[in-house]
Coordinates of C-alpha atoms and ligand atoms in Angstrom, one line a residue:
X1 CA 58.5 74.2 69.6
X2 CA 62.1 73.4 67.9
X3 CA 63.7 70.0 69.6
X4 CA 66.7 70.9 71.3
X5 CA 68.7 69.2 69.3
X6 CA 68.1 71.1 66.4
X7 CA 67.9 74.0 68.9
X8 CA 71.6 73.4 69.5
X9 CA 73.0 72.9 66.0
X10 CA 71.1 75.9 64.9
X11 CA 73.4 77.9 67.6
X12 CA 76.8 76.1 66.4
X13 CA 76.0 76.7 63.0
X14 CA 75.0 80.5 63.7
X15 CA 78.3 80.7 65.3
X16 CA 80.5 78.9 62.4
X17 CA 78.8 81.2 60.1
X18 CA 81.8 84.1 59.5
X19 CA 81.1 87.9 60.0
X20 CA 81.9 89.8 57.0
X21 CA 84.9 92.0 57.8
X22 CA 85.1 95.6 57.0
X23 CA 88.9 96.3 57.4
X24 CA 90.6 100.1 56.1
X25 CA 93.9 99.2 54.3
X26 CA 96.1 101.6 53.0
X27 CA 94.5 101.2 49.4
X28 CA 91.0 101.7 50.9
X29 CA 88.0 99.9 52.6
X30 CA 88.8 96.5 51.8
X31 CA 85.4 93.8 52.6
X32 CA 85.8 90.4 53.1
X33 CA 84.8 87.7 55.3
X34 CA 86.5 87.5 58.7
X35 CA 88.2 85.3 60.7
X36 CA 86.4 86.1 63.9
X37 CA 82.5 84.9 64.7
X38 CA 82.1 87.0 67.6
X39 CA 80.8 90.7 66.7
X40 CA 82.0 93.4 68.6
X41 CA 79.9 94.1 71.2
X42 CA 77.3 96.9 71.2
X43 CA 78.0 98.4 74.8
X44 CA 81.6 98.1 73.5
X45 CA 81.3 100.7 70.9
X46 CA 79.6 103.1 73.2
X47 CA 81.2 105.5 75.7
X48 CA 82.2 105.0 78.7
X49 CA 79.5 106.6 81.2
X50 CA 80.1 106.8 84.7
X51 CA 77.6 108.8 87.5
X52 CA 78.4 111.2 89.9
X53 CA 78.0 109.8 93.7
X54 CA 78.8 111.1 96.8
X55 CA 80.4 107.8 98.1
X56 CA 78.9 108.6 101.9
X57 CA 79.4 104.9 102.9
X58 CA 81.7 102.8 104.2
X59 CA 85.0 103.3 101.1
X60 CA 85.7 104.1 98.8
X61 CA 85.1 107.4 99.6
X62 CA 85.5 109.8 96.6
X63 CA 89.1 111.1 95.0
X64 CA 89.8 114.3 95.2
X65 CA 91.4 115.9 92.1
X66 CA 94.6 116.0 93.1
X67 CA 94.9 112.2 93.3
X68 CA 93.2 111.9 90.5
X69 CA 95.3 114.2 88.2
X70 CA 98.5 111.9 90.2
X71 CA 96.5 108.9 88.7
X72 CA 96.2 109.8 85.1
X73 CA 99.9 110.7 84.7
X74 CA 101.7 109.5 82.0
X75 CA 102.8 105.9 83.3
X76 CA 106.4 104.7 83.3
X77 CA 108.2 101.1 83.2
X78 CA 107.6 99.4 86.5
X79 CA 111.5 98.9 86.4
X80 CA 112.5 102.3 85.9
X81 CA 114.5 103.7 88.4
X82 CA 112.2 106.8 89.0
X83 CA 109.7 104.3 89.7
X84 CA 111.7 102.3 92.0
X85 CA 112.3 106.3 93.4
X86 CA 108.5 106.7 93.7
X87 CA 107.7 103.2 95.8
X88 CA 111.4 104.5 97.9
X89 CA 108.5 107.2 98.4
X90 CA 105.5 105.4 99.3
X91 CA 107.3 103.7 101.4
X92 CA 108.1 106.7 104.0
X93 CA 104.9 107.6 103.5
X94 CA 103.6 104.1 104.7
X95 CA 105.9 104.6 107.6
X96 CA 104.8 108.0 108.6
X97 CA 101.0 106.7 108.5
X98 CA 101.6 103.9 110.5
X99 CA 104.5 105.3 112.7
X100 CA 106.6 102.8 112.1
X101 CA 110.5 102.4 111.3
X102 CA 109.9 98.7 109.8
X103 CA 112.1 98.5 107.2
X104 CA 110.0 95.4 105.5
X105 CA 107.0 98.4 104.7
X106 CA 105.7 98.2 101.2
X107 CA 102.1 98.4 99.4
X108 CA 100.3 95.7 97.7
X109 CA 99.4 95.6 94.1
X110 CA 96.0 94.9 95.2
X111 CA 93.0 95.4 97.4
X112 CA 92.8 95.3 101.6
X113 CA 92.0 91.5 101.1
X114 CA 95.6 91.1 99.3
X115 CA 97.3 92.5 102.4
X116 CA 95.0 90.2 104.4
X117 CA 96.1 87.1 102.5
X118 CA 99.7 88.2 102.3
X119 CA 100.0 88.7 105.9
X120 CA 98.2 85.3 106.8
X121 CA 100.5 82.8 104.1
X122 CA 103.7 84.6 105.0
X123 CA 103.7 84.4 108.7
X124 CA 101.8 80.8 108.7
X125 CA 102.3 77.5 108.2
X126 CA 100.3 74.5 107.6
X127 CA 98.8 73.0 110.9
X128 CA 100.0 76.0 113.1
X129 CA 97.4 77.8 115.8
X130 CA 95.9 81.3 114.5
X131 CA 93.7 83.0 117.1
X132 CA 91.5 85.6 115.3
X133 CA 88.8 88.1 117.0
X134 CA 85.7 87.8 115.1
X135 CA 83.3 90.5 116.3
X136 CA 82.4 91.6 112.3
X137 CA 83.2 90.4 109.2
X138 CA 86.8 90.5 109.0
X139 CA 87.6 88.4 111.6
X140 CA 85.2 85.9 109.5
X141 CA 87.3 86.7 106.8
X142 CA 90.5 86.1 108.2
X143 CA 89.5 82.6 109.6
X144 CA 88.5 81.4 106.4
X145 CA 91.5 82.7 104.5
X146 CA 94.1 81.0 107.4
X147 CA 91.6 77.9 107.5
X148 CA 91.9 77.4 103.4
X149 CA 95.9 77.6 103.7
X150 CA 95.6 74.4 106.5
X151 CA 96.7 76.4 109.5
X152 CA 94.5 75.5 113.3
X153 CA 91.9 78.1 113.7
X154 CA 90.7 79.0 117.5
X155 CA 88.2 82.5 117.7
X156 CA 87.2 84.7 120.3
X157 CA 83.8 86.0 119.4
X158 CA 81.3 88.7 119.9
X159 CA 78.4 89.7 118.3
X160 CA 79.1 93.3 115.8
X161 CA 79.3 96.3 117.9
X162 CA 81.3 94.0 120.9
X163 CA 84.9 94.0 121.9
X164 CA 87.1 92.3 123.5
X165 CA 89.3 92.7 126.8
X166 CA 92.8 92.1 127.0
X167 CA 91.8 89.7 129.9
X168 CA 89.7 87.5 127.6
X169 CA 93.0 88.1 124.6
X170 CA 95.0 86.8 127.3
X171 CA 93.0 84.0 128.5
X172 CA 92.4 82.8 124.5
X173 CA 96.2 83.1 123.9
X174 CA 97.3 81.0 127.3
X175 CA 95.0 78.5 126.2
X176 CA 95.6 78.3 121.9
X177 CA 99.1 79.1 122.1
X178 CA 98.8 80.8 118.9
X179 CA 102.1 81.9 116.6
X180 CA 99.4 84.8 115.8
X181 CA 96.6 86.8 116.8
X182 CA 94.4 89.0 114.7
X183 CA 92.5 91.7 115.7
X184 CA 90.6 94.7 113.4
X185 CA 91.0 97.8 114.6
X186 CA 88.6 99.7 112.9
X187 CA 85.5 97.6 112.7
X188 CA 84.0 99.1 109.3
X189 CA 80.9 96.7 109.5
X190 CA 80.0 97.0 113.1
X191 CA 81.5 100.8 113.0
X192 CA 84.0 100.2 116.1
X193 CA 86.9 101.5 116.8
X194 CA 88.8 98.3 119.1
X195 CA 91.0 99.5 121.7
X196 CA 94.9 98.8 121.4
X197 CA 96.9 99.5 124.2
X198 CA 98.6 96.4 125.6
X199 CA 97.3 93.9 123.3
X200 CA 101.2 94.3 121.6
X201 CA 102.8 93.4 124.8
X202 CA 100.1 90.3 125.4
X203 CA 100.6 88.9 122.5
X204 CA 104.7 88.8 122.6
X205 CA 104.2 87.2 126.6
X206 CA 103.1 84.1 125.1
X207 CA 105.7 84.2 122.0
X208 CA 102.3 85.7 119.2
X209 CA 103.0 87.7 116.5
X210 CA 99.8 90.8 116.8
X211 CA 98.1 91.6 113.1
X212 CA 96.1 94.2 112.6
X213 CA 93.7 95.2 109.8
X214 CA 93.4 99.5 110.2
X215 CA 91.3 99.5 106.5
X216 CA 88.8 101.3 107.7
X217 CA 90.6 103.4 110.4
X218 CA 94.3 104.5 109.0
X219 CA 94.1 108.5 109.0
X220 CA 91.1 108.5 111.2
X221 CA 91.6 106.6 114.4
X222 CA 94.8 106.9 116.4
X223 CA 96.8 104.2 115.6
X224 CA 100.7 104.2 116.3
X225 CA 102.6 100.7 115.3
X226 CA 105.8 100.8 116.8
X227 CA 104.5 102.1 119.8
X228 CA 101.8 99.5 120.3
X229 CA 104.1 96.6 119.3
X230 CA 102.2 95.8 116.5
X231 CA 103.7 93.0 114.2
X232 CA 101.9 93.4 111.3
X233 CA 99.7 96.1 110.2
X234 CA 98.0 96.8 106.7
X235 CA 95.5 99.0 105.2
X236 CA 93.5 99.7 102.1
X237 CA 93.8 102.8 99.6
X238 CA 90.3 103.4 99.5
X239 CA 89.1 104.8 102.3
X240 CA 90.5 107.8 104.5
X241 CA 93.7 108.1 101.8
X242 CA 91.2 108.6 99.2
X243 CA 93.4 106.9 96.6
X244 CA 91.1 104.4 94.0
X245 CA 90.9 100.9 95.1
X246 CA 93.5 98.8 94.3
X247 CA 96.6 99.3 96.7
X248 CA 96.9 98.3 99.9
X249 CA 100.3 99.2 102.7
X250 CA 101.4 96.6 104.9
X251 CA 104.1 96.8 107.4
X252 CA 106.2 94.1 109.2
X253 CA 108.1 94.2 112.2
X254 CA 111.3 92.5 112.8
X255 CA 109.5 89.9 115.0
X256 CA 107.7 89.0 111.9
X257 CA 110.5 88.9 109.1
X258 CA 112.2 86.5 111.4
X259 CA 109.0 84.4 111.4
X260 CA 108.7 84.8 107.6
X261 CA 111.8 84.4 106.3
X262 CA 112.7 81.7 108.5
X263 CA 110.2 78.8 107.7
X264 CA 110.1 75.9 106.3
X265 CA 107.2 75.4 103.7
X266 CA 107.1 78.0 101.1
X267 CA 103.8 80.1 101.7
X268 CA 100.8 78.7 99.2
X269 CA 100.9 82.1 97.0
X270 CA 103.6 83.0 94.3
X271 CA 102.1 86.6 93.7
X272 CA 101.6 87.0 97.4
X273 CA 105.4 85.6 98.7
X274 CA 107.2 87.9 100.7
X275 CA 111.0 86.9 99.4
X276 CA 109.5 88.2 96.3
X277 CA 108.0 91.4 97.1
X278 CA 110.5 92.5 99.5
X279 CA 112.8 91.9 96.9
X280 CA 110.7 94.3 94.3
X281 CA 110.6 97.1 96.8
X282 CA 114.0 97.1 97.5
X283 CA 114.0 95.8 101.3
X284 CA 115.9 92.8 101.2
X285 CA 119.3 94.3 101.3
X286 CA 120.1 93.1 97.5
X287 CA 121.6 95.1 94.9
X288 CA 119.7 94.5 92.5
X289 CA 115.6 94.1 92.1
X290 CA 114.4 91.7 89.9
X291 CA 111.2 91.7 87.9
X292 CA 108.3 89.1 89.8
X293 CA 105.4 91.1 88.5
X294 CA 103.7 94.2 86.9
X295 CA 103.1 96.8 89.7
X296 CA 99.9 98.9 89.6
X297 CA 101.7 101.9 88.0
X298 CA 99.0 104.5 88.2
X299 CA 97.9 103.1 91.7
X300 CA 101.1 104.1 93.2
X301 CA 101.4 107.4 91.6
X302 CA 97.8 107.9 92.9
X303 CA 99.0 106.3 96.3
X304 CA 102.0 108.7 96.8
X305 CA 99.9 111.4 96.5
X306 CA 97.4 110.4 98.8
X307 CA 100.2 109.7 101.6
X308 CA 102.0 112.9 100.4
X309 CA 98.2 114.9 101.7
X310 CA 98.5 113.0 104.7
X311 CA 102.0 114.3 105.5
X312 CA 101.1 117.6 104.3
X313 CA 98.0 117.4 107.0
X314 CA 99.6 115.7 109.5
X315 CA 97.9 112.8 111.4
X316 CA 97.8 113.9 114.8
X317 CA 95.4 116.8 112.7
X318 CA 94.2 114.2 110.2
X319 CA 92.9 112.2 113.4
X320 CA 91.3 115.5 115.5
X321 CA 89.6 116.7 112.2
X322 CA 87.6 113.1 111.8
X323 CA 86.8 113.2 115.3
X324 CA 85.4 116.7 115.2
X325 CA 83.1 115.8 112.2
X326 CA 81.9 112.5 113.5
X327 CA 81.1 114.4 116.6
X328 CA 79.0 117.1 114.7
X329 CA 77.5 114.0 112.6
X330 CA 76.5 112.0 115.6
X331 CA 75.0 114.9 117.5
X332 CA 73.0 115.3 114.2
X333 CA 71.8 111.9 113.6
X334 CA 70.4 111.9 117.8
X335 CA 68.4 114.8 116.9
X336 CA 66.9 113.6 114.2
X337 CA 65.4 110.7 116.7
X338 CA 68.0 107.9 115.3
X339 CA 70.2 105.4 117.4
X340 CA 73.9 105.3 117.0
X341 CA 74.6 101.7 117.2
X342 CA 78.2 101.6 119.4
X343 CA 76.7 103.3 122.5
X344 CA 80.0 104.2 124.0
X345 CA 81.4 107.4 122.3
X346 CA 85.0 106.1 123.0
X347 CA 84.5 103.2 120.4
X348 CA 83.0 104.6 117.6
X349 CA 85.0 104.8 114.6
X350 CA 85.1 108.3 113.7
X351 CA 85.6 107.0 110.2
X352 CA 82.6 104.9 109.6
X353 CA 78.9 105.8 111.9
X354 CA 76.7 102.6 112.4
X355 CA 73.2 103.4 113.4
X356 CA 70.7 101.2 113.9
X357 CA 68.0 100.6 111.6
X358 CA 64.7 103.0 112.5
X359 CA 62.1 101.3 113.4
X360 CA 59.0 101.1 111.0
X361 CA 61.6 101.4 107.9
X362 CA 62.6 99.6 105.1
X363 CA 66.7 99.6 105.5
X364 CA 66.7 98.9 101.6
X365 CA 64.4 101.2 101.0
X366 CA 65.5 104.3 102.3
X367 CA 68.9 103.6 100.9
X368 CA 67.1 103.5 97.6
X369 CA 65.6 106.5 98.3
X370 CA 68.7 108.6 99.5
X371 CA 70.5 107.2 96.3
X372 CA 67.8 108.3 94.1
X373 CA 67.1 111.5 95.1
X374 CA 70.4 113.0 96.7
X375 CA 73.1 110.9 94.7
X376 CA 74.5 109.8 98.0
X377 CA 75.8 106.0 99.1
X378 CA 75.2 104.7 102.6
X379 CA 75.3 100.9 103.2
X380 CA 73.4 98.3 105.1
X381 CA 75.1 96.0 107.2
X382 CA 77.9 93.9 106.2
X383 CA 78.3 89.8 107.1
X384 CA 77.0 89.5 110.5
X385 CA 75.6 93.0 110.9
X386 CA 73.1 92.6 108.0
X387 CA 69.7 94.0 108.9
X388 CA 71.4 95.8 112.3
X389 CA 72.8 98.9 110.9
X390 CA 72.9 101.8 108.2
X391 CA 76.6 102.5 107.9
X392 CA 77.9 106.1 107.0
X393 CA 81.4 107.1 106.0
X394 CA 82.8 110.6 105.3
X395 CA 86.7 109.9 105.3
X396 CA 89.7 111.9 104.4
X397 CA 88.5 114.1 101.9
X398 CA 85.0 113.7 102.3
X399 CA 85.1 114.6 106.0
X400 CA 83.8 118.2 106.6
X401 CA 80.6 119.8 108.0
X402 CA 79.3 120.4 104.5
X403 CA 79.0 116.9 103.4
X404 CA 77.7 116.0 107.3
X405 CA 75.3 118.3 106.8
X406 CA 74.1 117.4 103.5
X407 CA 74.2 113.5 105.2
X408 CA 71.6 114.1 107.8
X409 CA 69.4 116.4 104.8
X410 CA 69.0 113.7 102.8
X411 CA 68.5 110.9 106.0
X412 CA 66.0 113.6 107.3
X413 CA 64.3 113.5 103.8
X414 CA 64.4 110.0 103.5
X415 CA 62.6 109.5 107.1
X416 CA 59.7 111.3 106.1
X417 CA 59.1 109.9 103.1
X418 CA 59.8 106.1 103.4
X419 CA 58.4 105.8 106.6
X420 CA 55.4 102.6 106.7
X421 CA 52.9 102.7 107.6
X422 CA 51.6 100.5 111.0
X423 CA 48.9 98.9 109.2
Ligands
LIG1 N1 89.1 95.4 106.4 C1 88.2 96.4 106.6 C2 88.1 96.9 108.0 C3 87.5 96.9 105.6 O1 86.6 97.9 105.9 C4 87.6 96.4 104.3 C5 86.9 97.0 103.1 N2 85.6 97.4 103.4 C6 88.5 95.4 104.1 C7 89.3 94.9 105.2 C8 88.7 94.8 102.8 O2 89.3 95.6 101.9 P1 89.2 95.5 100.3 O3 87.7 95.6 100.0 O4 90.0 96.7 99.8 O5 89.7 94.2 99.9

């Protein structure tokens, strides 16, 4: 065997070593040596290849062509005044969705965990209280991200699949004094849907600001910000708006603008800083919006469009229709001999179906299987419900009867194949 020593000056010199260059000028193919050591790379110089799935798990959920088509339109300056016409646009949209009037409503140039972060550095500061609801894993989430910018972190706690009542909210808040609470309202890794009414008017008794993660529920659970004095609510593109990942709407009330624009440490993110991005969508009140950065172009032309088929549907409709198919899914998976995992029909997310792992199966295995042989994603368990549940998705436009059905052929495939056996 080679020392490594000589090993190692065998690789520098390998890489010192110039490629020769093949470069077309206009007097012809002109070869040389060239200035780079690092070839192309082969998968580089092949096409782009991407599968078909039906993305049957918990987001995203597949684009429908519409969207799409929205997505692969010519882009524009993010400057231009028909682009500053088109956020005007996502912003009612955002409003409609979450039935709210906030003026401070925008979208992120980013993913759910962007909102997340945006929400938690604007409204906190350094070595104040934050009360978060950890029953899944974005209440895990949420702790960690207020704990890394230095703010006091109390939970509440359940294991997945548990909520909490407004008693215990209220006990936890008398006793933390938090300047904010947070609470996800649809529970995509435990497949809950959390109850809202009142925790709004809790939270502003003892002087909280109420944030609330709908990712997984906008468009499929009832959900109505104003009305349930929600301070801060945000969502992902992903899932029931069937827009590609990478945008995410967030709403503040006034409760929280006073809060954010009134403190005194700047918040710990420049991208993320709300004088900045209130400023780029036009909600500050100035004449004039000044560049801070490059907005996802395409993502908001594929956003509009995805909160334009929301309008068109209407969410009181949008919101019946995902109940209906959950229904018809759920009744499904029981007789096929599986266990829906949130036992109380009122608190399932219509949006995302837990069910709990069969016994005498693999979890890994028959989602192996199903992938394999139908082309369709479920999930396991996410954070704290690893190992607990399969999780199953049909949102926005991949709710219907025809994909449920095809959901429960290829589970009811996958039973009798990957069963093991007892020996
Ligand atoms: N919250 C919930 C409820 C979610 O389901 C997700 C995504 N699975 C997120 C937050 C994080 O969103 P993203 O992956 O878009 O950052």
């Amino acid at each position: 065997m080679m020392p490594r020593s000589v090993l190692s000056r065998c690789a520098r010199l390998t890489q010192q070593v110039p490629l020769e260059s093949v470069r077309s000028t206009k007097h012809g193919v002109h070869r040389g040596m060239s200035s780079v050591t690092i070839p192309p790379p082969a998968c580089m110089l092949r096409p782009l290849e991407v599968p078909f799935r039906y993305l049957f798990g918990p987001g995203p959920s597949n684009v429908p062509p519409r969207i799409l088509a929205a997505g692969g339109r010519p882009i524009i300056g993010h400057m231009h005044s028909e682009m500053f016409g088109i956020m005007n646009d996502i912003k009612k949209g955002i409003q409609y969705a979450f039935q709210t009037s906030n003026n401070m409503t925008l979208a992120m140039s980013g993913s759910g965990h962007t909102a997340m972060e945006c929400a938690v550095f604007n409204i906190v500061e350094p070595g104040e209280s934050v009360l978060v609801a950890i029953n899944g894993i974005w209440g895990e989430r949420v702790a960690e991200i207020a704990e890394r910018m230095g703010a006091k972190v109390h939970t509440l706690f359940k294991t997945p699949g548990g909520h909490f009542t407004n008693a215990e909210i209220e006990q936890a808040l008398a006793k933390y004094k938090p300047v904010l609470f947070f609470l996800t309202h649809g529970e995509s890794s435990a497949g809950l849907v959390h109850p809202m009414d009142g925790v709004g008017d809790i939270c502003h008794k003892y002087n909280c600001l109420l944030l609330v993660d709908s990712v997984a529920s906008l468009g499929a659970a009832p959900l109505l910000m104003d009305q349930q004095n929600i301070d801060i609510l945000y969502t992902g593109s992903q899932k029931a708006l069937n827009a590609p990942p990478g945008t995410a709407p967030v709403s503040f009330s006034e409760r929280a603008c006073h809060k954010m624009f009134n403190r005194k440490t700047k918040p710990v993110s420049y991208l993320l800083d709300m004088t900045h991005l209130s400023n780029y969508w036009g909600n500050d009140g100035k004449p004039e919006r000044i560049y801070h950065h490059t907005g996802p172009v395409s993502g908001f032309f594929a956003l509009r469009e995805s909160l334009a088929i929301l309008a068109e549907m209407g969410l009181e409709n949008s919101w019946s229709h995902h109940t209906e198919i959950a229904e018809y899914l759920w009744k499904g998976l029981e007789d096929l001999g599986l266990k829906l995992f949130i036992k109380d029909k009122d608190l399932r997310l219509p949006s995302v179906t837990t069910i709990a792992i069969p016994e005498g199966y693999d979890w890994k295995e028959l989602l192996a299987y199903i992938m394999k042989h139908h082309r369709i994603e479920f999930t396991g368990g996410l954070g704290p419900s690893v190992g607990m549940v399969l999780r199953i998705g049909l949102m926005g436009y991949n709710c219907n009867k025809a994909n449920a059905a095809m959901v429960l052929a290829a589970l009811e495939d996958a039973l009798k194949q990957c069963r093991k056996s007892k020996a």
